[in-house]
């Protein structure tokens, strides 16, 4: 399923925040465009919309999460589904790791 760029960008930012526990990332629009496989201008436009909505703040070379709920609302449903998968798999993965160590 293909999602509009703004939703994919919001999901990417949420996933990056979840993985790193960071609320701010040193990333240029060009780097984000490369990561998402789109033109820089499209990323700039999507970041501007997310910023105007109050979900993020952008400065030169940095993107900061301001309102996680607004960003979740802007993201595709895949973020919640992938988060649910990670949470539901975590106890089993821990159990397997403990069994492998013992």
Short mmCIF file of C-alpha atoms in Angstrom, two decimals:
data_model
loop_
_atom_site.label_atom_id
_atom_site.label_comp_id
_atom_site.label_asym_id
_atom_site.label_seq_id
_atom_site.Cartn_x
_atom_site.Cartn_y
_atom_site.Cartn_z
CA UNK A 1 0.00 0.00 0.00
CA UNK A 2 1.35 3.40 -0.98
CA UNK A 3 0.86 6.30 1.43
CA UNK A 4 1.11 10.02 0.71
CA UNK A 5 4.50 11.51 1.54
CA UNK A 6 3.31 13.54 4.53
CA UNK A 7 1.98 10.38 6.20
CA UNK A 8 5.16 8.44 5.40
CA UNK A 9 7.32 11.29 6.70
CA UNK A 10 5.33 11.50 9.94
CA UNK A 11 5.63 7.73 10.36
CA UNK A 12 9.38 7.85 9.71
CA UNK A 13 9.86 10.59 12.31
CA UNK A 14 7.82 8.67 14.89
CA UNK A 15 9.70 5.44 14.19
CA UNK A 16 13.05 7.20 14.44
CA UNK A 17 11.97 8.77 17.74
CA UNK A 18 10.81 5.39 19.05
CA UNK A 19 14.05 3.69 18.05
CA UNK A 20 16.36 6.35 19.43
CA UNK A 21 14.32 7.94 22.25
CA UNK A 22 15.29 11.27 20.67
CA UNK A 23 12.90 14.12 20.06
CA UNK A 24 15.21 15.98 17.72
CA UNK A 25 17.20 14.85 14.69
CA UNK A 26 20.03 16.44 12.77
CA UNK A 27 18.75 15.83 9.25
CA UNK A 28 18.62 17.99 6.16
CA UNK A 29 15.66 18.01 3.81
CA UNK A 30 17.94 16.40 1.23
CA UNK A 31 18.82 13.54 3.61
CA UNK A 32 15.16 12.94 4.44
CA UNK A 33 14.31 12.97 0.75
CA UNK A 34 16.98 10.38 0.09
CA UNK A 35 15.76 8.18 2.96
CA UNK A 36 12.19 8.34 1.67
CA UNK A 37 13.05 8.13 -2.03
CA UNK A 38 11.43 11.43 -3.01
CA UNK A 39 12.43 14.91 -4.17
CA UNK A 40 13.79 17.39 -1.62
CA UNK A 41 11.11 19.93 -2.57
CA UNK A 42 8.38 17.45 -1.66
CA UNK A 43 9.96 16.85 1.77
CA UNK A 44 10.24 20.61 2.34
CA UNK A 45 6.55 21.02 1.55
CA UNK A 46 5.51 18.16 3.85
CA UNK A 47 7.73 19.38 6.68
CA UNK A 48 6.21 22.85 6.31
CA UNK A 49 2.70 21.44 6.63
CA UNK A 50 3.64 19.40 9.72
CA UNK A 51 5.31 22.47 11.20
CA UNK A 52 2.29 24.70 10.55
CA UNK A 53 0.10 22.08 12.23
CA UNK A 54 2.34 22.27 15.32
CA UNK A 55 3.54 18.66 15.14
CA UNK A 56 7.21 19.48 14.49
CA UNK A 57 9.65 22.36 14.44
CA UNK A 58 12.31 22.71 11.79
CA UNK A 59 15.50 24.72 11.83
CA UNK A 60 18.46 24.49 9.51
CA UNK A 61 19.54 20.86 9.47
CA UNK A 62 17.30 19.83 12.38
CA UNK A 63 13.80 18.45 12.84
CA UNK A 64 12.28 18.43 16.35
CA UNK A 65 9.09 16.73 17.47
CA UNK A 66 6.79 19.19 19.24
CA UNK A 67 3.53 17.29 19.57
CA UNK A 68 3.71 13.52 19.25
CA UNK A 69 -0.08 13.08 19.13
CA UNK A 70 -0.41 15.53 16.23
CA UNK A 71 2.37 13.67 14.46
CA UNK A 72 0.62 10.34 15.10
CA UNK A 73 -2.59 11.80 13.69
CA UNK A 74 -0.68 12.87 10.58
CA UNK A 75 1.03 9.50 10.12
CA UNK A 76 -0.31 6.46 8.38
CA UNK A 77 -1.93 3.72 10.46
CA UNK A 78 1.12 1.54 9.78
CA UNK A 79 3.00 3.22 12.62
CA UNK A 80 0.52 2.03 15.21
CA UNK A 81 0.39 -1.41 13.62
CA UNK A 82 4.17 -1.77 13.57
CA UNK A 83 4.35 -0.45 17.14
CA UNK A 84 1.73 -3.01 18.19
CA UNK A 85 3.80 -5.75 16.51
CA UNK A 86 6.98 -4.65 18.29
CA UNK A 87 5.22 -4.53 21.65
CA UNK A 88 3.51 -7.91 21.20
CA UNK A 89 6.77 -9.54 20.06
CA UNK A 90 8.96 -8.06 22.79
CA UNK A 91 8.07 -10.51 25.59
CA UNK A 92 8.52 -13.51 23.29
CA UNK A 93 11.83 -12.20 21.99
CA UNK A 94 13.06 -11.68 25.56
CA UNK A 95 11.94 -15.16 26.53
CA UNK A 96 13.77 -16.71 23.56
CA UNK A 97 16.91 -14.76 24.37
CA UNK A 98 16.84 -15.90 28.00
CA UNK A 99 16.27 -19.50 26.89
CA UNK A 100 19.19 -19.26 24.45
CA UNK A 101 21.50 -17.89 27.15
CA UNK A 102 20.54 -20.53 29.74
#
